[in-house]
Amino acid sequence: MSWVIFIALATSIITLGFALLRTKWIYKQPIKEGKLKDIAGHISDGAMAFLKREYKILIPFILVVALFLGIGNKGYIKLQFISFMLGAFCSGFAGYIGMKVATASNSRTTTAAEKSLNSGLKVAFTGGSVMGLTVTGLALLGLFIILVITTTMLGMENTTLKNIIFPILTGYSLGASSVALFARVGGGIYTKAADVGADLVGKVEAGIPEDDPRNPATIADNVGDNVGDVAGMGADLFESFVGSIVGAMILGISAVASDTIQLKLAFFPLIIVGIGAVASIIGMYFVKVKDGKSPQKALNTGTFGAAFLTTIIILPVSYLIFKNETFNSGSNYLDIFVATITGLAAGVCIGISTEMFTGTGTGPVKKIVKACKTGSATNIISGLGVGMLSTVAPILIIAAAILISHKLAGFYGVGISALGMLLTLSIQLAVDAYGPIADNAGGLAVMAEFPKIVRERTDELDAVGNTTAAIGKGFAIGSAALTSIILFASFQEICGIEVINLIDTKVLAGVFIGAMIPFLFSALAIDAVGKAAFDMIEEVRRQFKEKKGIIEGTEIPDYKKCVDISTKSALNKMMPPGIIAILTPVLIGFTGGPNMLAGLLVGVTASGVLMATFMSNSGGAWDNAKKMIEADKTVQKTEEMYKASVVGDTVGDPFKDTAGPSLNILIKLMAVISLVIAPMLNVFWG
């Protein structure tokens, strides 16, 4: 099976090659000279400057953790520190490339939208696809490098893979998770500080439209869309992708089967992610729309087309690899195939459920719109209720996926199901990254004073982007839940924990502490947004007060000052939540033992998935309620009603773009840290 490793290399070459071709195409697209080019330059410079400063802060942290891994491990597992640094580098580099291309695509989307809706969609989606292809390509390239080096040094025996090579591989997942958490939290604080300041002072107090160039926070707001929703989401799904592959490989080599079948199970994940990547590239060519037609339908055609193509290819491939072979007391190729597709179907169902609760014009969003008529308080109450209710369907879907996949193929079935949810990651992430590009394009159209038809077209693209972003968050939450479970199962396997006794006081204490962590983490993240937004609001008010010509359009606002406030706040406030996530499993593991740490993981996973779903969906519903009031001419709106919707959206901003999505990474990061320190715990606790 050593040849399978090279599938990872081939897939990475294909995806990175397509990413390069699409990047070249983006840079060949025209940008209208003048104001548009200047403003787009400010947004690009601000985004890249933030990312560089963020990475400079993370480098010392990465080196300290690498040193800990080098000192704490024994024998060949010491190589884990190298895989950790490679995972951190690949995750950071993927974010850098994706955001570089996204900030180059926004102004080109504005220019293209002047021509037609389809032209704008093509540029925005192509720019987003570079993020998706780069994440998949770099993730697999890193995995290939580690596997080819370690298997060349140590061989491909099953015991070697189980006890040395795969534990080394977990370091790669840890590196990706560490960068992802700080990218998500830092980017989320940045974007929401700017967004809240721009909305509350610009829209509510000054009464000027969104993306109005007279608003001092408008450049920072557009920069934030990129650092939060492009780089942040890319890093999030990068580590989900890596974590699910590594977890499934560990469970494969631990399955009850012969050495030959264990080897096939361990490397089967590399084969199916290759299939998913190629299917995603094919699906990207189906994303086209005509003027007057729905961009959502075009994006769905590409996404569901890729999923369908992946499905029909995996069945014969599963048969060819596992025909006439069984494992785990009777599981066969058909069970593996169905478990894989169960994850893919669960992801689609969670996306549909998310759209039902957050999509423009849906019943829950209309309910929030109606609540705005009686003020901010009823709007907040209604939105909280929608968010809480929205947790029911995703949890039932995740529970069903776990039960079905485990019944079919044991914990390996759960692992392959988690991976199935992310098989078409390249196009899923392309659709996700398309959203902030379209959003930026609309802002640029206003600031650069393009014809009204351009803003109407970008608004149409942006409205779809809000829905795709909400669906993307649903996918991320579902994959986080399943990935955490397989990492947890791998942790149990390495620590030799057969049964978790819930009436053991240490385990029970761990469950309660774990359930509390998402609340503490979210409180710190939301508080950070609140403090940063306060500074932003004060600055915008100061500029309006001291420079009377800003509102009249005769004076240019100090955009740089607002960008600086968001940058400093994000970099200063992102560390405490991240440190809590990293240190908690280490402290619990070494002071309470493996069983207490197992309880911690149970608590943080259950609580974290619910909190993430609730906050992401309530925030998305508030956002689309506001947009519905802004756009729908049939809604009988008053000034107070509109202000109430802005307040609701402002409350929802840190929910859906800072704390909520960061919880996905929190639960996976704590699980992978536990997996990484498992060999050390075995030595420490005897």
C-alpha positions as MATLAB code, in Angstrom:
seq = 'MSWVIFIALATSIITLGFALLRTKWIYKQPIKEGKLKDIAGHISDGAMAFLKREYKILIPFILVVALFLGIGNKGYIKLQFISFMLGAFCSGFAGYIGMKVATASNSRTTTAAEKSLNSGLKVAFTGGSVMGLTVTGLALLGLFIILVITTTMLGMENTTLKNIIFPILTGYSLGASSVALFARVGGGIYTKAADVGADLVGKVEAGIPEDDPRNPATIADNVGDNVGDVAGMGADLFESFVGSIVGAMILGISAVASDTIQLKLAFFPLIIVGIGAVASIIGMYFVKVKDGKSPQKALNTGTFGAAFLTTIIILPVSYLIFKNETFNSGSNYLDIFVATITGLAAGVCIGISTEMFTGTGTGPVKKIVKACKTGSATNIISGLGVGMLSTVAPILIIAAAILISHKLAGFYGVGISALGMLLTLSIQLAVDAYGPIADNAGGLAVMAEFPKIVRERTDELDAVGNTTAAIGKGFAIGSAALTSIILFASFQEICGIEVINLIDTKVLAGVFIGAMIPFLFSALAIDAVGKAAFDMIEEVRRQFKEKKGIIEGTEIPDYKKCVDISTKSALNKMMPPGIIAILTPVLIGFTGGPNMLAGLLVGVTASGVLMATFMSNSGGAWDNAKKMIEADKTVQKTEEMYKASVVGDTVGDPFKDTAGPSLNILIKLMAVISLVIAPMLNVFWG';
ca = [
       0.000    0.000    0.000;
       3.018    2.330   -0.047;
       1.901    3.573   -3.483;
      -1.237    5.085   -1.903;
       0.910    7.726   -0.200;
       1.678    9.125   -3.645;
      -2.039    9.697   -4.254;
      -1.723   12.507   -1.708;
       1.146   13.968   -3.752;
      -0.733   13.622   -7.050;
      -3.864   15.234   -5.581;
      -1.870   18.131   -4.124;
      -0.133   18.742   -7.464;
      -3.484   18.742   -9.308;
      -5.253   21.066   -6.849;
      -2.318   23.463   -6.428;
      -1.840   23.483  -10.209;
      -5.472   24.499  -10.740;
      -5.130   27.088   -7.978;
      -2.145   28.594   -9.802;
      -4.012   28.697  -13.125;
      -7.009   30.380  -11.503;
      -4.775   32.874   -9.703;
      -3.178   33.860  -13.005;
      -6.641   34.244  -14.543;
      -7.756   36.521  -11.680;
      -4.746   38.809  -12.083;
      -5.423   39.094  -15.828;
      -8.928   40.490  -15.203;
      -9.223   44.273  -15.564;
      -9.678   46.787  -12.716;
     -11.279   50.099  -13.524;
      -8.635   52.773  -12.990;
      -9.046   55.578  -10.486;
     -10.924   55.512   -7.204;
     -11.707   51.789   -7.319;
      -8.081   50.777   -7.658;
      -6.955   53.119   -4.871;
      -9.582   51.946   -2.351;
      -9.016   48.285   -3.225;
      -5.314   48.848   -2.606;
      -6.025   50.160    0.898;
      -8.150   47.077    1.690;
      -5.506   44.686    0.372;
      -2.681   46.436    2.211;
      -4.654   46.464    5.476;
      -5.533   42.762    5.233;
      -2.010   41.598    4.405;
      -0.472   43.859    7.066;
      -2.758   42.352    9.712;
      -1.943   38.791    8.640;
       1.801   39.456    8.734;
       1.585   40.996   12.219;
      -0.554   38.102   13.424;
       1.942   35.532   12.143;
       4.843   37.373   13.791;
       3.074   36.996   17.140;
       2.343   33.316   16.487;
       5.922   32.337   15.534;
       7.305   32.436   19.131;
       4.261   30.474   20.333;
       4.815   27.831   17.628;
       8.487   27.502   18.606;
       7.659   27.082   22.320;
       5.109   24.319   21.618;
       7.546   22.620   19.222;
      10.201   22.671   21.973;
       7.722   21.108   24.418;
       6.955   18.311   21.937;
      10.647   17.710   21.299;
      11.495   17.484   24.998;
       8.344   15.676   26.175;
       8.416   12.793   23.680;
      10.691    9.754   23.541;
      12.420    8.054   20.616;
      11.245    8.658   17.073;
       8.036   10.337   18.316;
      10.246   13.362   18.999;
       9.846   14.004   15.254;
       6.368   15.189   16.166;
       7.791   18.685   16.689;
       8.773   18.832   12.998;
       5.321   17.741   11.816;
       3.788   20.310   14.192;
       5.777   23.158   12.635;
       4.959   21.896    9.121;
       1.227   21.853    9.976;
       1.416   25.398   11.336;
       3.314   26.595    8.250;
       0.949   24.950    5.731;
      -2.131   26.325    7.517;
      -0.673   29.839    7.686;
       0.550   29.746    4.078;
      -2.854   28.569    2.821;
      -4.493   31.506    4.610;
      -1.952   33.934    3.173;
      -2.437   32.778   -0.436;
      -6.225   32.601   -0.141;
      -6.501   36.101    1.268;
      -3.996   37.556   -1.193;
      -6.109   36.322   -4.101;
      -9.411   37.260   -2.398;
      -8.301   40.877   -1.954;
      -7.223   40.926   -5.590;
     -10.599   39.543   -6.672;
     -12.907   42.065   -4.973;
     -12.148   45.057   -7.230;
     -12.117   42.827  -10.304;
     -15.557   41.507   -9.295;
     -16.832   45.092   -9.096;
     -15.467   45.825  -12.561;
     -16.891   42.576  -13.974;
     -20.330   43.186  -12.400;
     -20.605   46.372  -14.457;
     -20.699   44.091  -17.491;
     -23.118   41.407  -16.226;
     -24.181   39.354  -13.201;
     -22.530   36.217  -14.606;
     -19.220   38.042  -15.102;
     -19.260   39.197  -11.485;
     -20.126   35.708  -10.241;
     -17.366   34.145  -12.315;
     -14.654   36.417  -10.902;
     -15.876   36.168   -7.284;
     -16.230   32.385   -7.412;
     -12.894   31.899   -9.164;
     -11.213   34.010   -6.486;
     -12.874   31.925   -3.766;
     -11.907   28.669   -5.480;
      -8.215   29.514   -5.067;
      -8.743   29.371   -1.281;
     -10.487   25.978   -1.517;
      -7.916   24.433   -3.852;
      -4.954   25.798   -1.886;
      -6.250   24.459    1.438;
      -6.780   20.962    0.008;
      -3.479   20.972   -1.887;
      -1.271   22.176    0.964;
      -2.982   19.895    3.514;
      -2.258   16.831    1.382;
       1.234   17.984    0.460;
       2.156   18.242    4.146;
       0.700   14.804    4.867;
       2.684   13.330    1.968;
       5.958   14.869    3.155;
       5.566   13.452    6.678;
       4.402   10.011    5.506;
       7.078    9.548    2.867;
       9.878   10.584    5.251;
       8.698    8.498    8.218;
       7.800    5.371    6.211;
      11.149    5.548    4.383;
      12.983    5.764    7.729;
      10.899    3.258    9.699;
       9.014    1.035    7.233;
       5.311    0.258    6.747;
       4.714   -2.403    9.410;
       1.367   -2.030   11.149;
       2.854   -1.723   14.647;
       5.260    0.956   13.396;
       2.415    2.919   11.824;
       0.239    2.605   14.923;
       2.839    3.317   17.601;
       5.231    5.763   15.905;
       4.276    7.148   12.483;
       0.630    8.056   13.134;
       1.444    9.667   16.530;
       4.020   11.762   14.651;
       1.272   12.647   12.180;
      -0.941   13.998   14.982;
       1.633   16.789   15.421;
       0.745   17.980   11.903;
      -2.921   18.199   12.909;
      -1.987   20.053   16.102;
       0.035   22.642   14.159;
      -2.882   23.257   11.803;
      -5.341   23.533   14.711;
      -3.188   25.976   16.675;
      -2.857   28.442   13.797;
      -6.550   27.997   12.934;
      -7.728   28.971   16.411;
      -5.753   32.219   16.511;
      -6.649   33.029   12.897;
     -10.346   32.550   13.652;
     -10.360   34.443   16.971;
      -8.040   37.234   15.804;
      -9.811   37.656   12.479;
     -13.211   37.534   14.179;
     -12.307   40.259   16.695;
     -10.889   42.434   13.909;
     -13.847   42.208   11.576;
     -16.551   42.598   14.227;
     -14.913   45.566   15.974;
     -14.966   47.407   12.644;
     -18.419   46.179   11.657;
     -20.056   47.147   14.961;
     -18.434   50.590   14.924;
     -19.442   51.211   11.322;
     -23.049   50.091   11.910;
     -23.869   51.722   15.238;
     -22.335   55.127   14.534;
     -22.604   55.265   10.758;
     -26.043   53.747   10.212;
     -27.881   54.326   13.486;
     -26.430   57.627   14.726;
     -25.335   59.405   11.532;
     -27.979   57.810    9.297;
     -25.605   57.139    6.379;
     -25.854   53.982    4.235;
     -23.680   50.883    4.539;
     -20.226   51.117    2.881;
     -20.586   54.888    2.562;
     -17.074   56.355    2.035;
     -17.920   59.033    4.634;
     -17.809   56.350    7.355;
     -14.266   56.233    8.865;
     -14.672   52.530    9.764;
     -15.707   51.382    6.300;
     -12.205   50.392    5.095;
     -11.536   48.490    8.335;
     -14.914   46.764    7.900;
     -14.010   45.580    4.396;
     -10.537   44.480    5.542;
     -12.227   42.498    8.319;
     -14.341   40.532    5.844;
     -11.112   39.117    4.436;
      -9.166   38.388    7.628;
     -12.218   36.863    9.343;
     -14.220   35.113    6.622;
     -11.461   34.158    4.153;
      -8.272   33.502    6.138;
     -10.202   32.481    9.276;
     -12.605   30.074    7.565;
      -9.777   28.650    5.432;
      -7.683   27.873    8.513;
     -10.760   26.396   10.246;
     -11.534   23.911    7.471;
      -7.830   23.209    6.815;
      -7.473   21.784   10.311;
     -10.837   19.964   10.104;
      -9.685   18.319    6.885;
      -6.311   17.294    8.321;
      -7.802   16.187   11.646;
     -10.431   13.973   10.017;
      -7.863   12.320    7.714;
      -5.409   11.645   10.543;
      -8.152   10.417   12.908;
      -9.589    8.035   10.286;
      -6.105    6.655    9.529;
      -5.454    5.941   13.224;
      -8.824    4.198   13.605;
      -8.148    2.183   10.438;
      -4.875    0.753   11.705;
      -6.606   -0.072   15.029;
      -9.559   -1.942   13.471;
     -10.196   -5.589   14.331;
      -8.844   -7.139   11.136;
      -5.816   -8.768    9.538;
      -2.654   -6.724    9.010;
      -3.385   -6.406    5.280;
      -6.916   -5.087    5.783;
      -5.776   -2.713    8.553;
      -3.271   -1.236    6.120;
      -5.965   -0.755    3.470;
      -8.307    0.864    5.985;
      -5.552    3.210    7.180;
      -4.753    4.537    3.699;
      -8.266    4.451    2.214;
      -8.866    8.066    3.419;
      -6.092    9.319    1.105;
      -7.790    7.638   -1.861;
     -11.251    9.103   -1.267;
      -9.988   12.646   -0.588;
      -8.232   12.446   -3.950;
     -11.553   11.487   -5.581;
     -13.334   14.336   -3.800;
     -10.732   16.887   -4.874;
     -10.949   15.943   -8.562;
     -14.772   15.909   -8.407;
     -14.674   19.402   -6.832;
     -12.589   20.753   -9.699;
     -15.080   19.327  -12.211;
     -17.980   20.785  -10.200;
     -16.414   24.265  -10.367;
     -16.999   24.349  -14.118;
     -20.772   24.053  -13.589;
     -20.991   27.348  -11.691;
     -22.532   29.708  -14.268;
     -25.512   32.059  -14.159;
     -27.439   34.198  -16.634;
     -28.797   37.649  -15.798;
     -32.175   37.263  -14.162;
     -31.350   33.768  -12.914;
     -30.354   32.788   -9.361;
     -26.649   32.736   -8.440;
     -27.625   30.401   -5.577;
     -28.804   27.812   -8.089;
     -25.505   28.063   -9.965;
     -23.468   27.528   -6.793;
     -25.719   24.643   -5.706;
     -25.288   23.003   -9.105;
     -21.514   22.978   -8.682;
     -21.593   21.851   -5.037;
     -24.182   19.085   -5.400;
     -22.693   18.035   -8.741;
     -19.313   17.485   -7.073;
     -20.952   15.535   -4.220;
     -22.876   13.330   -6.682;
     -19.770   12.647   -8.777;
     -17.785   11.750   -5.639;
     -20.508    9.327   -4.581;
     -20.694    7.385   -7.830;
     -16.895    7.018   -8.027;
     -16.338    5.921   -4.405;
     -18.645    2.882   -4.721;
     -16.597    0.975   -7.358;
     -13.334    2.103   -5.733;
     -14.505    0.712   -2.363;
     -15.419   -2.558   -4.064;
     -12.063   -2.901   -5.824;
     -10.096   -2.297   -2.613;
     -12.201   -4.283   -0.108;
     -13.998   -6.955   -2.182;
     -14.330  -10.323   -0.397;
     -12.777   -8.829    2.772;
     -14.337   -8.074    6.141;
     -13.305   -6.390    9.379;
     -14.874   -5.552   12.767;
     -16.887   -8.808   12.741;
     -18.512   -8.506    9.354;
     -18.148   -4.963    7.942;
     -17.397   -4.938    4.203;
     -16.859   -2.594    1.255;
     -20.549   -1.655    1.066;
     -20.583   -0.679    4.756;
     -17.535    1.550    4.211;
     -19.173    3.182    1.196;
     -22.469    3.836    3.004;
     -20.637    5.198    6.079;
     -18.707    7.597    3.837;
     -21.846    8.791    2.082;
     -23.650    9.098    5.422;
     -21.204   11.859    6.378;
     -21.614   13.569    3.014;
     -25.418   13.405    3.309;
     -25.307   14.643    6.919;
     -23.299   17.684    5.819;
     -25.844   18.511    3.121;
     -28.753   18.070    5.575;
     -27.081   20.325    8.167;
     -26.569   22.924    5.426;
     -30.251   22.734    4.461;
     -31.275   23.020    8.116;
     -29.032   26.059    8.542;
     -30.532   27.720    5.473;
     -34.056   27.083    6.820;
     -33.265   29.063    9.966;
     -31.030   31.795    8.534;
     -31.990   32.265    4.879;
     -33.623   35.482    3.701;
     -37.392   35.070    3.479;
     -37.602   31.939    5.633;
     -40.145   31.668    8.457;
     -37.688   32.207   11.348;
     -36.160   35.283    9.692;
     -39.612   36.732    8.926;
     -40.428   36.202   12.598;
     -37.417   38.330   13.571;
     -38.396   40.994   11.022;
     -41.852   41.174   12.600;
     -40.293   41.433   16.077;
     -38.313   44.503   14.930;
     -41.576   46.447   14.685;
     -41.804   46.565   18.477;
     -38.153   47.473   19.075;
     -34.721   46.106   19.840;
     -35.719   44.075   22.914;
     -38.279   41.911   21.101;
     -35.858   41.544   18.195;
     -33.153   40.191   20.545;
     -35.622   37.849   22.286;
     -36.868   36.499   18.943;
     -33.344   35.989   17.581;
     -32.201   34.127   20.686;
     -35.227   31.842   20.410;
     -34.508   31.120   16.735;
     -30.876   30.311   17.530;
     -31.816   27.917   20.332;
     -34.448   26.156   18.229;
     -31.988   25.808   15.340;
     -29.799   23.434   17.393;
     -32.395   20.644   17.312;
     -32.084   19.479   13.691;
     -28.241   19.568   13.393;
     -27.806   17.637   16.650;
     -30.310   14.985   15.549;
     -28.567   14.752   12.155;
     -25.137   14.389   13.793;
     -26.509   11.788   16.231;
     -28.052    9.817   13.347;
     -24.787    9.953   11.380;
     -22.852    8.658   14.401;
     -25.287    5.795   15.070;
     -25.590    4.718   11.423;
     -21.880    4.886   10.607;
     -20.891    3.116   13.854;
     -23.458    0.365   13.228;
     -21.979   -0.159    9.771;
     -18.244   -0.120   10.506;
     -17.550    0.653   14.171;
     -15.545    3.737   15.075;
     -13.785    3.504   11.715;
     -17.203    4.078   10.170;
     -17.616    7.248   12.268;
     -14.145    8.374   11.164;
     -14.803    7.786    7.493;
     -18.190    9.497    7.878;
     -16.497   12.602    9.310;
     -14.135   12.615    6.367;
     -17.055   12.093    3.985;
     -18.484   15.417    5.149;
     -15.327   17.163    3.883;
     -14.579   15.193    0.700;
     -15.648   18.073   -1.550;
     -13.878   20.651    0.630;
     -12.313   22.402   -2.376;
     -15.664   23.539   -3.759;
     -17.320   23.942   -0.324;
     -14.625   26.407    0.686;
     -14.715   28.071   -2.747;
     -18.416   28.812   -2.229;
     -17.679   30.046    1.288;
     -14.816   32.367    0.305;
     -16.909   33.709   -2.591;
     -19.172   35.455   -0.032;
     -16.714   38.017    1.406;
     -15.352   38.722   -2.096;
     -18.868   39.595   -3.300;
     -19.459   41.617   -0.110;
     -16.262   43.607   -0.669;
     -17.188   44.138   -4.321;
     -20.467   45.758   -3.265;
     -18.695   48.052   -0.811;
     -16.196   49.065   -3.471;
     -19.014   49.780   -5.929;
     -20.468   52.326   -3.477;
     -17.165   53.868   -2.406;
     -15.893   54.155   -5.994;
     -19.247   55.623   -7.139;
     -20.121   52.984   -9.743;
     -23.540   53.021  -11.471;
     -26.440   51.844   -9.312;
     -26.896   48.665  -11.397;
     -23.460   47.441  -10.261;
     -24.406   47.648   -6.589;
     -27.688   45.871   -7.345;
     -25.799   43.021   -8.984;
     -23.209   42.771   -6.204;
     -26.039   42.873   -3.648;
     -27.588   39.884   -5.391;
     -24.251   38.072   -5.251;
     -23.734   39.148   -1.634;
     -27.190   37.951   -0.534;
     -26.282   34.506   -1.824;
     -22.923   34.853   -0.075;
     -24.655   35.342    3.287;
     -26.553   32.101    2.793;
     -23.460   30.192    1.622;
     -21.536   31.507    4.634;
     -24.255   30.295    6.998;
     -24.333   26.889    5.272;
     -20.525   26.775    5.420;
     -20.648   27.367    9.163;
     -23.156   24.503    9.441;
     -20.770   22.202    7.577;
     -17.901   23.344    9.802;
     -19.906   22.626   12.974;
     -20.968   19.168   11.774;
     -17.452   18.229   10.706;
     -16.090   19.550   14.015;
     -18.447   17.288   15.974;
     -17.589   14.140   14.035;
     -13.865   14.958   13.821;
     -13.718   15.511   17.588;
     -15.377   12.149   18.163;
     -12.858   10.253   16.024;
      -9.931   12.094   17.606;
     -11.436   11.210   20.990;
     -11.753    7.552   19.940;
      -8.106    7.611   18.818;
      -7.131    9.099   22.200;
      -8.963    6.264   23.975;
      -7.163    3.737   21.795;
      -3.695    5.112   22.584;
      -4.406    5.509   26.320;
      -6.007    2.073   26.551;
      -9.292    3.402   28.013;
     -11.942    0.773   27.276;
     -14.870    2.234   29.244;
     -15.610    5.762   30.510;
     -17.331    5.420   33.873;
     -19.614    8.446   34.287;
     -20.023    7.831   38.030;
     -16.261    8.036   38.508;
     -15.834   11.388   40.284;
     -12.775   12.360   38.222;
     -14.592   11.657   34.968;
     -17.691   13.523   36.153;
     -15.595   16.516   37.246;
     -13.934   16.482   33.831;
     -17.336   16.512   32.084;
     -18.491   19.571   34.019;
     -15.215   21.443   33.471;
     -15.329   20.584   29.770;
     -18.935   21.794   29.449;
     -17.911   25.105   31.048;
     -14.953   25.797   28.734;
     -17.014   26.880   25.645;
     -18.852   29.432   27.817;
     -15.595   30.837   29.223;
     -14.007   30.878   25.767;
     -17.049   32.586   24.197;
     -17.206   35.155   27.000;
     -13.590   36.167   26.405;
     -14.068   36.359   22.628;
     -17.310   38.382   22.825;
     -15.875   40.658   25.510;
     -12.864   41.294   23.277;
     -15.195   42.357   20.447;
     -17.125   44.605   22.854;
     -14.007   46.392   24.081;
     -12.583   46.778   20.580;
     -15.944   48.013   19.276;
     -16.087   50.598   22.089;
     -12.746   52.044   20.948;
     -13.935   52.016   17.332;
     -17.226   53.754   18.183;
     -15.406   56.458   20.135;
     -13.015   57.033   17.228;
     -15.771   57.281   14.600;
     -17.734   59.672   16.814;
     -14.591   61.777   17.349;
     -13.991   62.094   13.629;
     -17.597   63.069   12.917;
     -17.453   65.663   15.710;
     -14.068   67.182   14.889;
     -14.304   67.005   11.092;
     -17.675   68.432   10.135;
     -16.816   68.134    6.459;
     -16.887   64.308    6.569;
     -20.693   64.083    6.576;
     -20.912   66.832    3.955;
     -18.428   64.927    1.754;
     -15.835   67.707    1.691;
     -13.334   66.025    4.049;
     -11.732   62.571    3.819;
     -12.052   60.423    6.995;
      -8.957   59.000    8.694;
      -9.427   55.371    7.618;
      -5.960   54.333    8.801;
      -6.750   55.123   12.448;
      -9.740   52.761   12.428;
      -7.719   50.007   10.744;
      -5.065   50.414   13.442;
      -7.646   50.141   16.261;
      -9.018   46.858   14.864;
      -5.534   45.456   14.308;
      -4.220   46.231   17.803;
      -7.390   45.014   19.518;
      -7.426   41.721   17.610;
      -3.757   40.957   18.231;
      -3.929   41.869   21.935;
      -7.162   40.039   22.698;
      -6.761   36.810   20.702;
      -4.197   35.203   23.037;
      -6.194   34.539   26.287;
      -8.940   32.389   24.655;
      -6.311   30.476   22.682;
      -4.119   29.813   25.700;
      -7.105   28.487   27.675;
      -7.893   26.043   24.857;
      -4.298   24.802   24.712;
      -3.430   24.595   28.420;
      -6.673   23.091   29.763;
      -6.241   19.534   28.364;
      -2.552   19.541   29.340;
      -3.299   20.581   32.938;
      -6.244   18.194   33.325;
      -4.325   15.311   31.723;
      -1.251   15.608   33.946;
      -3.095   16.460   37.181;
      -6.262   14.348   36.854;
      -5.157   11.554   34.546;
      -6.381   10.143   31.210;
      -9.884    9.309   32.509;
     -10.531   12.841   33.752;
      -9.227   14.173   30.432;
     -11.655   11.839   28.628;
     -14.497   13.353   30.663;
     -13.275   16.841   29.754;
     -13.443   15.975   26.045;
     -16.989   14.625   26.385;
     -18.140   17.835   28.084;
     -16.420   20.288   25.755;
     -17.642   18.478   22.605;
     -21.309   18.317   23.639;
     -21.417   21.871   25.003;
     -19.264   23.329   22.216;
     -21.308   21.919   19.324;
     -24.552   23.246   20.811;
     -23.093   26.677   21.576;
     -21.510   26.963   18.120;
     -24.781   26.068   16.376;
     -26.842   28.410   18.531;
     -24.540   31.426   18.103;
     -23.828   30.954   14.393;
     -27.494   30.523   13.464;
     -28.907   33.288   15.667;
     -26.281   35.676   14.280;
     -27.027   34.633   10.701;
     -30.791   35.060   11.226;
     -30.352   38.565   12.723;
     -28.102   39.532    9.801;
     -30.563   38.415    7.137;
     -33.512   39.989    8.988;
     -31.733   43.334    8.727;
     -30.946   42.764    5.053;
     -34.544   41.774    4.393;
     -35.776   45.034    5.921;
     -33.218   46.978    3.860;
     -34.066   45.318    0.549;
     -37.740   44.330    0.671;
     -39.857   47.225   -0.605;
     -43.045   45.448    0.527;
     -42.031   45.578    4.207;
     -43.714   48.477    5.991;
     -40.662   49.739    7.826;
     -40.078   52.700   10.084;
     -36.834   54.303   11.170;
     -37.148   52.659   14.608;
     -37.801   49.276   13.047;
     -34.676   49.565   10.942;
     -32.586   50.668   13.929;
     -33.857   47.667   15.899;
     -32.722   45.350   13.099;
     -29.268   46.952   13.092;
     -28.991   46.435   16.863;
     -29.941   42.764   16.450;
     -27.396   42.326   13.675;
     -24.766   44.019   15.836;
     -25.430   41.632   18.739;
     -25.280   38.712   16.318;
     -21.989   39.777   14.729;
     -19.639   38.443   17.450;
     -21.938   35.411   17.793;
     -21.696   34.304   14.158;
     -18.261   35.585   13.152;
     -16.103   35.405   16.289;
     -17.171   33.114   19.130;
     -19.429   30.688   17.216;
     -17.035   29.564   14.477;
     -14.061   29.630   16.869;
     -15.772   26.983   19.011;
     -15.470   24.535   16.094;
     -11.724   24.818   16.373;
     -11.758   24.820   20.186;
     -13.322   21.356   20.471;
     -11.071   19.878   17.757;
      -7.952   21.518   19.161;
      -8.590   20.170   22.666;
      -9.174   16.700   21.216;
      -6.003   16.736   19.120;
      -3.913   18.098   22.022;
      -5.190   15.196   24.120;
      -4.226   12.810   21.327;
      -0.753   14.333   21.036;
      -0.001   14.144   24.774;
      -1.510   10.628   25.138;
       1.908    8.856   24.885;
       3.324   11.262   27.504;
       0.352   10.571   29.810;
       0.933    6.817   29.481;
       4.512    7.301   30.668;
       3.587    9.820   33.396;
       0.729    7.739   34.860;
       2.455    4.403   34.314;
];
